[in-house]
XYZ file of C-alpha atoms in Angstrom:
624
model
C -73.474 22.541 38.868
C -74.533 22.663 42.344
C -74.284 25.351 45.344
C -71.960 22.715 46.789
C -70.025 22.566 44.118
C -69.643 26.205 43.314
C -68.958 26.925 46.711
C -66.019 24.652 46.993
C -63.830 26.876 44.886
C -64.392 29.918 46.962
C -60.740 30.392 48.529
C -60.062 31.678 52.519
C -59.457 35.731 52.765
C -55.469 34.763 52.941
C -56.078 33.355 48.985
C -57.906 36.183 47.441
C -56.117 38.691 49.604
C -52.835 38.400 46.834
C -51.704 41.453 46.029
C -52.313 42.404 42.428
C -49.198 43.891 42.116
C -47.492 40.626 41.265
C -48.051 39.276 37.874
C -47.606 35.774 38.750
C -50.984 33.761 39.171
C -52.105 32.170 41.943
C -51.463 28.503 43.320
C -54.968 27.800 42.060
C -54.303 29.361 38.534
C -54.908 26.725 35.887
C -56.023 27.403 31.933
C -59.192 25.327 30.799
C -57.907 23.808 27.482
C -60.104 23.349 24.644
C -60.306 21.756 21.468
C -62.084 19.879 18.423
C -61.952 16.239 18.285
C -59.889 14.977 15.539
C -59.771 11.387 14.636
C -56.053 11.958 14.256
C -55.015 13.920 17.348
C -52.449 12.746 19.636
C -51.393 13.536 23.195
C -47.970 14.843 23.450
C -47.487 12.706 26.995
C -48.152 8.766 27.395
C -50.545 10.113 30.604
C -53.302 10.939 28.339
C -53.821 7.977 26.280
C -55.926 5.339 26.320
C -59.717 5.281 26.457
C -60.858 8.371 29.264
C -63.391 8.065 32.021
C -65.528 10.242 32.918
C -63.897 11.299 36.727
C -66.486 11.270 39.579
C -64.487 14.646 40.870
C -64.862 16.597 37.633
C -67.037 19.443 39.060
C -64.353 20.353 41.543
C -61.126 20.889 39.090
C -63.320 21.574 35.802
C -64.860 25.002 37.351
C -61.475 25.852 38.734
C -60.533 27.273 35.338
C -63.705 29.136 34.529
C -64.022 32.508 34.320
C -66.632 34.592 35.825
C -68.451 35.007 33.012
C -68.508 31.966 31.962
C -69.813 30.736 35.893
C -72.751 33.651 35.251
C -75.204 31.048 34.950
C -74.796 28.928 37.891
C -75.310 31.903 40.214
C -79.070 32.555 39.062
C -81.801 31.430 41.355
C -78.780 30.647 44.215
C -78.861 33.868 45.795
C -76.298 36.750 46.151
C -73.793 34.568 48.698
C -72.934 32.471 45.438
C -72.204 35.512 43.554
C -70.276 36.813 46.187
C -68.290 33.736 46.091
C -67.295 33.122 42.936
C -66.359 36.775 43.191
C -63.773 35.315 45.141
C -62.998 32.285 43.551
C -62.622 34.394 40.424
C -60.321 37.090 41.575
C -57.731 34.184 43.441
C -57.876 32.486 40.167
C -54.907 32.900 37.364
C -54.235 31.565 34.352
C -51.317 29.714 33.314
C -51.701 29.778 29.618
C -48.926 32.139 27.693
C -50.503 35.614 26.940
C -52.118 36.082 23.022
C -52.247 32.167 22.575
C -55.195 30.019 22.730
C -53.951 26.450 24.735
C -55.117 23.736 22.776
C -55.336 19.883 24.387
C -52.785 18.494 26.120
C -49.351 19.952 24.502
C -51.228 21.466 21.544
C -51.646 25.723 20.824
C -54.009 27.342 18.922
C -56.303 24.212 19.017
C -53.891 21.853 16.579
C -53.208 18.759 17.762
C -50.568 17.681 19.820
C -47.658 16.444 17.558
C -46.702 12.653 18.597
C -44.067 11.265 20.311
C -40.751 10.922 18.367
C -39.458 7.815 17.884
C -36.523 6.792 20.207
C -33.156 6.349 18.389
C -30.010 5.322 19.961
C -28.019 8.175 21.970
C -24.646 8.541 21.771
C -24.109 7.961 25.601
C -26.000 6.659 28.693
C -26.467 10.365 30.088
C -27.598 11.519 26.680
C -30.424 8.404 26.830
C -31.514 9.838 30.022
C -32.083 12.813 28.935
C -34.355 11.675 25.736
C -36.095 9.519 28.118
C -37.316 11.939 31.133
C -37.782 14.503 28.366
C -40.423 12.276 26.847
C -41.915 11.501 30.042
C -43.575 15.024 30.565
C -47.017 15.784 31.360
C -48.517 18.882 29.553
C -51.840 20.513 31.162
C -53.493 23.066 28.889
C -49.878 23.361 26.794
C -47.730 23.275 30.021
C -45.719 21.206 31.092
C -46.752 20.083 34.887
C -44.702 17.030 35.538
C -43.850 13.297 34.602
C -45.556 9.937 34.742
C -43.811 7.217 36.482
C -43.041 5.116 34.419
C -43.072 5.399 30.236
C -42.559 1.916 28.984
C -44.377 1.878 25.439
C -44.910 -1.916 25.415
C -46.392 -1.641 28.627
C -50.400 -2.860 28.207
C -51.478 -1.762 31.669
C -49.448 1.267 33.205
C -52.568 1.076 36.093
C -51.211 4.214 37.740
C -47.987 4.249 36.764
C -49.271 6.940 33.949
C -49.446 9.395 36.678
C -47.551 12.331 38.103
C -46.458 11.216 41.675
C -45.306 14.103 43.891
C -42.192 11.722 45.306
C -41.099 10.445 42.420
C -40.980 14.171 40.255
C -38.284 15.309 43.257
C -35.345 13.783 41.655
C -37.133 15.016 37.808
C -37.714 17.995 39.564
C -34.188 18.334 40.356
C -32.502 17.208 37.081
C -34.521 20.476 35.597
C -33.403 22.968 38.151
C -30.078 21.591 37.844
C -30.635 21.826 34.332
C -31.585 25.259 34.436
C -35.225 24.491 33.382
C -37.397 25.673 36.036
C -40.977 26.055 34.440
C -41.865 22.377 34.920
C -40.388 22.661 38.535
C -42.500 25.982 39.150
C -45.536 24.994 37.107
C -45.481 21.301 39.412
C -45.235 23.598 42.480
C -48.344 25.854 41.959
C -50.775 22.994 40.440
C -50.085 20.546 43.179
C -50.999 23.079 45.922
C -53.707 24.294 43.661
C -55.009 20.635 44.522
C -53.966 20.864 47.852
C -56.471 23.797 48.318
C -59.244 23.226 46.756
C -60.090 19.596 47.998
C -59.165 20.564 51.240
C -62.547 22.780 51.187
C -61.922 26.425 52.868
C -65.889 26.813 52.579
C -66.562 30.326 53.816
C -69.869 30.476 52.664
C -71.595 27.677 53.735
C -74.201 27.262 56.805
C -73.487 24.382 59.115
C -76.420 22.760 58.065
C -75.298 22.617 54.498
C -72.168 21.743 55.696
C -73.230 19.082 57.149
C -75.357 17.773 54.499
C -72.630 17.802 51.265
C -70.803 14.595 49.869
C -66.985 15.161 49.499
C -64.942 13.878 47.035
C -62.601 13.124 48.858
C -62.952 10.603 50.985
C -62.503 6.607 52.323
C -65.949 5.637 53.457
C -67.124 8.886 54.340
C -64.172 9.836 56.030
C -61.944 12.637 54.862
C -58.132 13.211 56.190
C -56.719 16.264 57.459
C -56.216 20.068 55.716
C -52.563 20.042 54.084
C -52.368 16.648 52.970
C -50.552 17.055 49.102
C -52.065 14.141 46.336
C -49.841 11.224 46.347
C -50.521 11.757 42.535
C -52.429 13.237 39.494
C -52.971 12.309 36.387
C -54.483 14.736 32.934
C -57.538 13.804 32.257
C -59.320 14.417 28.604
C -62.944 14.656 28.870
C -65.982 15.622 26.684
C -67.611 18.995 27.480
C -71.543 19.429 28.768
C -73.305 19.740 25.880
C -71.011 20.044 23.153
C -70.127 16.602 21.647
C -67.150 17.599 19.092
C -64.883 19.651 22.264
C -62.967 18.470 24.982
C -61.137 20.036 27.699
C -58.256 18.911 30.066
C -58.640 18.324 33.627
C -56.258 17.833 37.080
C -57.507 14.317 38.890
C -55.748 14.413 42.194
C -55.149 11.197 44.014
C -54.883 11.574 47.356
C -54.325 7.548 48.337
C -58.816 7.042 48.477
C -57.644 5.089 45.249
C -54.025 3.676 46.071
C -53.492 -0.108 46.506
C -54.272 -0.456 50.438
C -56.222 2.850 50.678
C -52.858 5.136 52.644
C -52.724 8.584 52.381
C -49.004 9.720 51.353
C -47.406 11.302 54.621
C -44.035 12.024 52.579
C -45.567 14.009 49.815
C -46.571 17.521 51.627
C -42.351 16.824 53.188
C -40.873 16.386 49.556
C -43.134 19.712 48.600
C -41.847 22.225 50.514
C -38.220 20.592 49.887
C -38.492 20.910 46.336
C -39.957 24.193 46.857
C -36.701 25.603 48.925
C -34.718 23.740 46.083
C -36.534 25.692 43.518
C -35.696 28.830 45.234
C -32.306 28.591 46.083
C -31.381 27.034 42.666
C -33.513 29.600 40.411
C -33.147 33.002 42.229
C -36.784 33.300 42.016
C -37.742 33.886 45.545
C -41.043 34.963 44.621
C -42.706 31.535 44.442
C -42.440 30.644 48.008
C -43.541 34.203 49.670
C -47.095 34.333 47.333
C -49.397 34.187 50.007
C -50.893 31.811 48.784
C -47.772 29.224 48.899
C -46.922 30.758 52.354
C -50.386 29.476 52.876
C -49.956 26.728 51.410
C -46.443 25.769 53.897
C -48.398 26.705 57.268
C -51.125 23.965 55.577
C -48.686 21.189 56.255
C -46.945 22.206 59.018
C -49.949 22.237 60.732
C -51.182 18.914 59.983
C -47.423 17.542 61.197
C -47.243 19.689 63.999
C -51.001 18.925 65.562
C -51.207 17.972 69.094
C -51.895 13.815 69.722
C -51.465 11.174 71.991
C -48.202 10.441 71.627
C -45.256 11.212 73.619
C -42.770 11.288 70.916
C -41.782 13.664 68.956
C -41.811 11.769 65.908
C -44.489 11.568 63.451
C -46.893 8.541 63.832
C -47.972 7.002 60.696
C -49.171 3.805 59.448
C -47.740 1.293 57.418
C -46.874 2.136 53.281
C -47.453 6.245 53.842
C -43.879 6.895 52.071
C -41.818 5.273 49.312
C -42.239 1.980 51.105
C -46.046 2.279 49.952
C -47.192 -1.357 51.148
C -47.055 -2.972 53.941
C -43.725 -3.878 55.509
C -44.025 -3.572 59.448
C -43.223 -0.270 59.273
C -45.953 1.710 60.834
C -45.331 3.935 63.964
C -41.981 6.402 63.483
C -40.530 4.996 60.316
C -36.931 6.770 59.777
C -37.906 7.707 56.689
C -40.588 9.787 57.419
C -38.646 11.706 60.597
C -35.755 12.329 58.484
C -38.065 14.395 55.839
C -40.072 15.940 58.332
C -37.017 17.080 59.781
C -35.791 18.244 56.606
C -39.053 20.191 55.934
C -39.016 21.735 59.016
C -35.876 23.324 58.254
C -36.890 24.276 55.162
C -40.311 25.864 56.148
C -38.373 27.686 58.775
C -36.353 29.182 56.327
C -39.208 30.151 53.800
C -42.035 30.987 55.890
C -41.989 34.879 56.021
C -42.391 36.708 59.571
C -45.583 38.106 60.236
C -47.824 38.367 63.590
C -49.652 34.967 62.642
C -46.634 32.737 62.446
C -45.082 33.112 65.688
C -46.328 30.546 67.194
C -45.734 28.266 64.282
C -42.409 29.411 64.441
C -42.183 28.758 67.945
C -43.594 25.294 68.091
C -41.568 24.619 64.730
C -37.788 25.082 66.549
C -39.309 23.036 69.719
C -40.584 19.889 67.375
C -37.114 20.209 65.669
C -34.744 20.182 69.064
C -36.873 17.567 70.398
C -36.885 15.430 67.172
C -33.420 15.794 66.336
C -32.742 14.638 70.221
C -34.876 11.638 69.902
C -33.453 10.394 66.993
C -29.819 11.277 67.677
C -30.410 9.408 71.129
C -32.625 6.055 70.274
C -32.418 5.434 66.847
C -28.684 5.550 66.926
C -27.107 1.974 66.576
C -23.328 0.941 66.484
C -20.678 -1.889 67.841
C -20.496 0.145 71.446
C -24.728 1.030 71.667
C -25.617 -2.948 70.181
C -23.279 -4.158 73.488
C -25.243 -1.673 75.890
C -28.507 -2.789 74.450
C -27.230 -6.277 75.270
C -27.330 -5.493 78.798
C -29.958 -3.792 79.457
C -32.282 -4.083 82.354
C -35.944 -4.490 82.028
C -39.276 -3.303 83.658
C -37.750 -0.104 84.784
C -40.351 2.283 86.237
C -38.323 6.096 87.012
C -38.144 9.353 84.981
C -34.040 8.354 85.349
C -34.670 4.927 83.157
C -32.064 3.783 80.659
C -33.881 1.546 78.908
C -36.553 4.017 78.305
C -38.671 2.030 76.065
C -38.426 -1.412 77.782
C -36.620 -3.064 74.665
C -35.973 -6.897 75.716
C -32.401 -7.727 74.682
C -33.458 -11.133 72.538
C -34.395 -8.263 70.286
C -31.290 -8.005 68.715
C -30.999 -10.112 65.954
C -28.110 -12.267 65.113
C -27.996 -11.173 62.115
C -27.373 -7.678 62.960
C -24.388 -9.290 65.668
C -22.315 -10.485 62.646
C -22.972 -7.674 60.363
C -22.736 -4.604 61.877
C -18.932 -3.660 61.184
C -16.553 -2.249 64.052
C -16.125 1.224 62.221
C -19.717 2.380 61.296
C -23.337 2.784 62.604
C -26.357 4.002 61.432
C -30.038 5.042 62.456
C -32.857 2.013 62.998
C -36.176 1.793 60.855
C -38.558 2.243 63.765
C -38.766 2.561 67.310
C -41.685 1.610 69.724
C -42.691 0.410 73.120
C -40.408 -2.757 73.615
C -39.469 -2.615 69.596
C -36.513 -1.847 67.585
C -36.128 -2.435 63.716
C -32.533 -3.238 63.205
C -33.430 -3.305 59.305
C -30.854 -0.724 57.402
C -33.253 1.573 55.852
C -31.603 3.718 52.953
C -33.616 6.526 51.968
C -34.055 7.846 55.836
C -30.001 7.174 56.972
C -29.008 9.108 53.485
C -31.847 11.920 54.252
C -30.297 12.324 57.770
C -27.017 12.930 56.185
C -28.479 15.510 54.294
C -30.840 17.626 56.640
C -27.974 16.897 59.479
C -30.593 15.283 61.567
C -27.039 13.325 62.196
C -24.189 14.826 63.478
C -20.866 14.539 61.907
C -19.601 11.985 63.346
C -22.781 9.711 62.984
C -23.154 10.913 59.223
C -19.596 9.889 58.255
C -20.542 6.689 60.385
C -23.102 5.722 58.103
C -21.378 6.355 54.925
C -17.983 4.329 56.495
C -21.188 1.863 57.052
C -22.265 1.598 53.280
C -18.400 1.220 52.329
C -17.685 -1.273 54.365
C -20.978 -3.146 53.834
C -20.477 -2.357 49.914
C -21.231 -5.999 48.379
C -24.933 -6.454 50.547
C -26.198 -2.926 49.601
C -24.752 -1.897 46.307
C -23.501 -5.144 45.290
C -24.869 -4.972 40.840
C -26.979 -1.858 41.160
C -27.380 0.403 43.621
C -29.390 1.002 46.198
C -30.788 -1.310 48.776
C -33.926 0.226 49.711
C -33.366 -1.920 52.978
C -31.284 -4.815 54.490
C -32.140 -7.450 55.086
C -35.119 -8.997 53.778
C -37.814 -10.120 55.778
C -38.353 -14.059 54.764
C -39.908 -17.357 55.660
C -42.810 -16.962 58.629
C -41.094 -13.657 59.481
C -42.258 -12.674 55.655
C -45.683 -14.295 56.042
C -46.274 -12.401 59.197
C -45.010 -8.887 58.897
C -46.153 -8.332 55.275
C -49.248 -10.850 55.006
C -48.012 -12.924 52.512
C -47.204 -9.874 50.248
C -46.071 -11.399 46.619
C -44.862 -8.555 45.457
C -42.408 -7.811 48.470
C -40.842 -11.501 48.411
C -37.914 -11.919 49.849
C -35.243 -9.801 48.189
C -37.658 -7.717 45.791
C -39.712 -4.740 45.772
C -39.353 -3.076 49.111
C -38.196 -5.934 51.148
C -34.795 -6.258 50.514
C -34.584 -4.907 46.969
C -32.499 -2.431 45.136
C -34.195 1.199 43.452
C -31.746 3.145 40.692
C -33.402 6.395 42.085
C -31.410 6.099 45.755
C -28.610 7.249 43.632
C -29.127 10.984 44.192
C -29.781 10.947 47.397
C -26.076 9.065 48.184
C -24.946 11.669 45.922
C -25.829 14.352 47.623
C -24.842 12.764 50.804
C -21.967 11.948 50.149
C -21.229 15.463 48.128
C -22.133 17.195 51.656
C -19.555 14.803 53.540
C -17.118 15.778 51.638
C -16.979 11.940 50.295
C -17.883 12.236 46.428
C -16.288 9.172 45.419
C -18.213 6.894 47.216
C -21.652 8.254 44.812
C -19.272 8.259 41.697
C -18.313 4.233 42.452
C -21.689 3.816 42.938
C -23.041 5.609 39.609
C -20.038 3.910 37.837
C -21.697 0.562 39.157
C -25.299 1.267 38.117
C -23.759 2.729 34.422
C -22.599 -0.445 33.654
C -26.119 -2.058 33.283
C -28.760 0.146 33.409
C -29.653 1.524 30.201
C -29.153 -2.150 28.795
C -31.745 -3.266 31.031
C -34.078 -0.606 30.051
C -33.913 1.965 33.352
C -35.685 -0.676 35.463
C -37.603 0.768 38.455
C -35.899 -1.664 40.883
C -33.919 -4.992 40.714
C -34.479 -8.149 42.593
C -32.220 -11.100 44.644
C -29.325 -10.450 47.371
C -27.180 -9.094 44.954
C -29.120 -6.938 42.473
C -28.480 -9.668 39.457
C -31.984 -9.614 37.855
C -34.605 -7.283 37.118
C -37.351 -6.983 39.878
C -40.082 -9.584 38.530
C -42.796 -6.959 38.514
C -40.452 -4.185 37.951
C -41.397 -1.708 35.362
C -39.235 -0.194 32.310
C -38.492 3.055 31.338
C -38.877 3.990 34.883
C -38.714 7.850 35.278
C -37.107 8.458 38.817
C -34.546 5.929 37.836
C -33.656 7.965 34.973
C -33.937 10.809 36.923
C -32.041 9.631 39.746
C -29.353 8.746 37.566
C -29.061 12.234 35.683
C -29.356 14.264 38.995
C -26.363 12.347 40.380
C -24.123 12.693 37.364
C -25.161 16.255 37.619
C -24.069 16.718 40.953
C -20.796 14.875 40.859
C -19.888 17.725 38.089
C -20.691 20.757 39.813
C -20.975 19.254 43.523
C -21.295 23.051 45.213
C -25.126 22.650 43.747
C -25.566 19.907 45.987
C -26.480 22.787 48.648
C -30.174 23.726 47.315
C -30.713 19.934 48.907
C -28.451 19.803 52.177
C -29.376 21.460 55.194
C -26.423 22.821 57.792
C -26.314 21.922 61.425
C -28.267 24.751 63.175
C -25.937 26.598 65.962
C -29.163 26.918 67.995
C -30.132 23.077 67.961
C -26.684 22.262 68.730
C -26.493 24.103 71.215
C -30.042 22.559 73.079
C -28.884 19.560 72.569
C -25.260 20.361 74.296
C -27.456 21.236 77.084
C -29.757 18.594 77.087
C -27.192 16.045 77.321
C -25.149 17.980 80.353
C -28.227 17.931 82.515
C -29.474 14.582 81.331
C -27.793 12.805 84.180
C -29.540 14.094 86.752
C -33.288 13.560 87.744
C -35.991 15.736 86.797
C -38.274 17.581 88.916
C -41.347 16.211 89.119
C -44.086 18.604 88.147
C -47.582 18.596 90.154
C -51.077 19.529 88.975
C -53.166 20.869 91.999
């Protein structure tokens, strides 16, 4: 190993500073599992098997388990400012592995192997299924468990990545546990994903410029890396041979963090649906201690910082490109998708509520409640869309040049569709996909209307709006199987344009237009907070009528949800998950609340303001 390498696991003060009074380890704890070949050994998880490659990133997770002792070596002939930082690196690092045990490969202890799989039988009901199901689809690192793959079809050839651990698809897993009352997977996914957070985000403290300046990253898209606090769209446990010893393996964490996704996007969404799960864990656990480690407090100011940067733009929405959420290709939804203000909203609250008061965080603190009265104005104001805004939008007036403009973003009124004319209902609205200079997406986008239910980025009366909305327009978005991750489809040149011929996102399939299990929960909860829990309960009584008979599909394709999606995988785990966490919910509803956010009084109250002076003209301000 290098001085590069070495040096990239020494951690900032804030890391090593923990106090060793808590007997928790570290976000960058992680046990180095061992173990003999055997011609017999299984995995205990679908993610390991298969032939393994040989990761280009090994250095920079393999030494992250290492004790010092066993890093001794590297530091001869480097000089004392290596020592001095694996000191560091040492003393931040825990270990995960249970106390008096010896961890084994993947699911193993005491260096047997890994019993396999068992084989599925037929449950006595569609919730007990479920259960089996995401229960099989865990990930074990070093002997625990971290997570679960995608998808965990066992005729399935070639998973590609699908034998990962995504961060946005473990939420709803995530939740079924805690809900569950299992919260090691939930705590042990927590702590290993910012473990990866840090360490490929490089706090190098003991570097000179020059050598700085000279390294090769990992990490990176044609020599270009992306921002500190970006969170791995995935990982995956990876079983490789030792240096130098031909009969032992070990196990190690290859992060993801989009330099090998389809299209090359980093995952905005995945730091967002961290620190919610992270609040979740908290509030449904008791254990409090998770999210004030410094480390994870680090870990929280990591993010916000990355969201809350200073740009070009004017708006306080997030700017992001096309396919950097759940809608991971492209679908003309770059700029300030819903989806990704209604979960940075959501964050924010959360954060808020977590972060714990010290000197350095006031002016996080301070710029976080400014983003979130500004955001939650924006949106309320221009993404908001029903029978009385559509007719003003009609009439607007163009080319208007004043800080008093109404049609602040110069939309042309051939913009709305007619579509949109004859289907939005007279009782209902809801919040656009996007909004630009001179655009508006009409499109219904699910995921980012439910998620502004549930982090009250809409107010009351736009939150029952939208769920009077999905009841009204029950046979286009539920139809066979809930959810429609959007309506309508884009077809024909629109189609050819927009997604560049995209054959996976045909008309009515995929993300353009078709329908995902996992939305489930999130109507749940949405319509749990709203008082409205039999609007989720129709809907799960809906999806319970086919789903397990077709296998847990990961989405379903045409208008009305009749067939499986023609690329869509089995044995899907956030459809299973999806389904469990709303069944879950609709029995003891009041748990709904480690999700759901309330309307803050001091938001509220800006806003009240805001709107009683925005009448008049503003006073220009004057640099001299």
């Amino acid at each position: 190993m290098g001085i590069a390498e070495v040096a990239l696991h020494s951690m900032p003060g804030a890391f090593a500073a923990h106090s060793p009074a808590s007997n928790l380890p570290l976000a960058a704890d992680a046990a180095r599992g061992r173990r003999r070949r055997s011609a017999n050994s299984l995995h205990s998880s679908r993610a390991l098997q298969g032939p393994v490659r040989f990761p280009g990133l090994r250095a920079a997770v393999e030494c992250q388990c290492q004790r010092i002792d066993d890093l001794a070596r590297v530091t001869e002939g480097n000089g004392a400012w290596v020592k001095d930082a694996v000191d560091k690196a040492s003393h931040a690092l825990g270990d995960v592995r249970v106390p008096g045990q010896a961890v084994g490969g993947n699911g193993s202890v005491n260096g047997s192997a890994a019993k396999p799989p068992p084989q599925r039988r037929k449950a006595s009901s569609v919730e007990d299924e479920a259960w089996e199901l995401l229960r099989e689809s865990v990930v074990y690192y070093c002997g625990s468990p971290v997570g679960t793959i995608a998808a965990n079809d066992p005729n399935d050839a070639n998973p590609m990545n699908y034998d990962q651990v995504f961060i946005r698809d473990f939420i709803p897993s995530g939740i079924a546990f805690l809900l569950k009352g299992e919260y090691e997977i939930v705590r042990n996914f927590i702590l290993h994903t910012l473990q990866l957070q840090v360490f490929f985000f490089r706090h190098i403290i003991a570097l000179s410029l020059e050598e700085v300046r000279t390294m090769s990253w990992e990490k990176t898209m044609d020599c270009h890396s992306p921002g500190q606090g970006l969170m791995p769209a995935s990982f995956k446990v990876r079983t490789i041979p030792l240096d130098g010893d031909e009969d032992a393996t070990e196990e190690v964490l290859d992060p993801d963090f989009g330099e090998a996704a389809i299209g090359r996007v980093a995952p905005v969404d995945s730091g967002l649906w961290w620190i919610i799960l992270l609040r979740a864990y908290g509030k449904c656990s008791g254990d409090l201690t998770v999210q004030e480690r410094i480390d994870v407090q680090t870990g929280i100011k990591m993010i916000l910082k990355l969201c809350l940067a200073d740009g070009f733009d004017m708006f306080p929405t997030l700017l992001v490109t096309d396919g950097s959420c759940m809608i991971d290709r492209r679908m003309g939804i770059h700029g300030h998708p819903l989806e990704i203000q209604a979960l940075f909203y959501s964050a924010l609250l959360c954060a808020r509520e977590m972060l714990t008061p010290e000197d350095g965080s006031a002016d996080l603190i301070r710029a976080l409640n400014n983003r979130l009265i500004a955001l939650s104005f924006h949106i309320r104001e221009y993404y908001w869309v029903d029978m009385q805004k559509l007719n003003e939008i009609y009439r607007y007036k163009t080319e208007e040049y004043s800080y008093d403009a109404v049609n602040k973003f110069n939309i042309y009124p051939d913009q709305v569709s007619p579509w949109l004319v004859e289907w939005i209902p007279p009782k209902g609205g809801y919040f656009i996909g996007n909004l630009q200079p001179a655009h508006m997406d009409f499109r219904f986008f699910s995921l980012g209307n439910l998620w502004s239910i549930v982090s009250s980025l809409a107010t009351t009366h736009q939150s029952h709006a939208i769920l009077d909305l999905i009841e009204s327009k029950w046979s286009d978005l539920v139809a066979e199987m809930p959810l429609k991750i959007c309506y309508p489809a884009l077809e024909n040149q629109e189609w050819k344009i927009i997604t560049g011929s995209d054959p996976k996102n045909t008309p009515w399939s995929y993300h353009n237009g078709g329908s995902w299990p996992t939305l489930l929960w999130q109507l749940t909860v949405a319509s749990i907070k709203m008082n409205r829990p039999e609007i989720a309960a129709k809907a799960v009584e809906v999806a319970e009528r086919r789903i397990a008979i077709d296998k847990w599909p990961e989405y379903y394709d045409t208008k009305r949800a009749r067939f499986i999606g023609k690329q869509s995988r089995l044995y899907q785990t956030w459809s299973i998950a999806g389904y469990l966490v709303a069944k879950q919910l609709l029995d003891k509803p009041d748990a709904a609340r480690i999700l759901s956010n309330d309307e803050d009084a001091e938001i509220l109250n800006a806003l009240s303001t805001n709107r009683k002076r925005g009448k008049k003209v503003l006073k220009k301000t004057f640099i001299v």
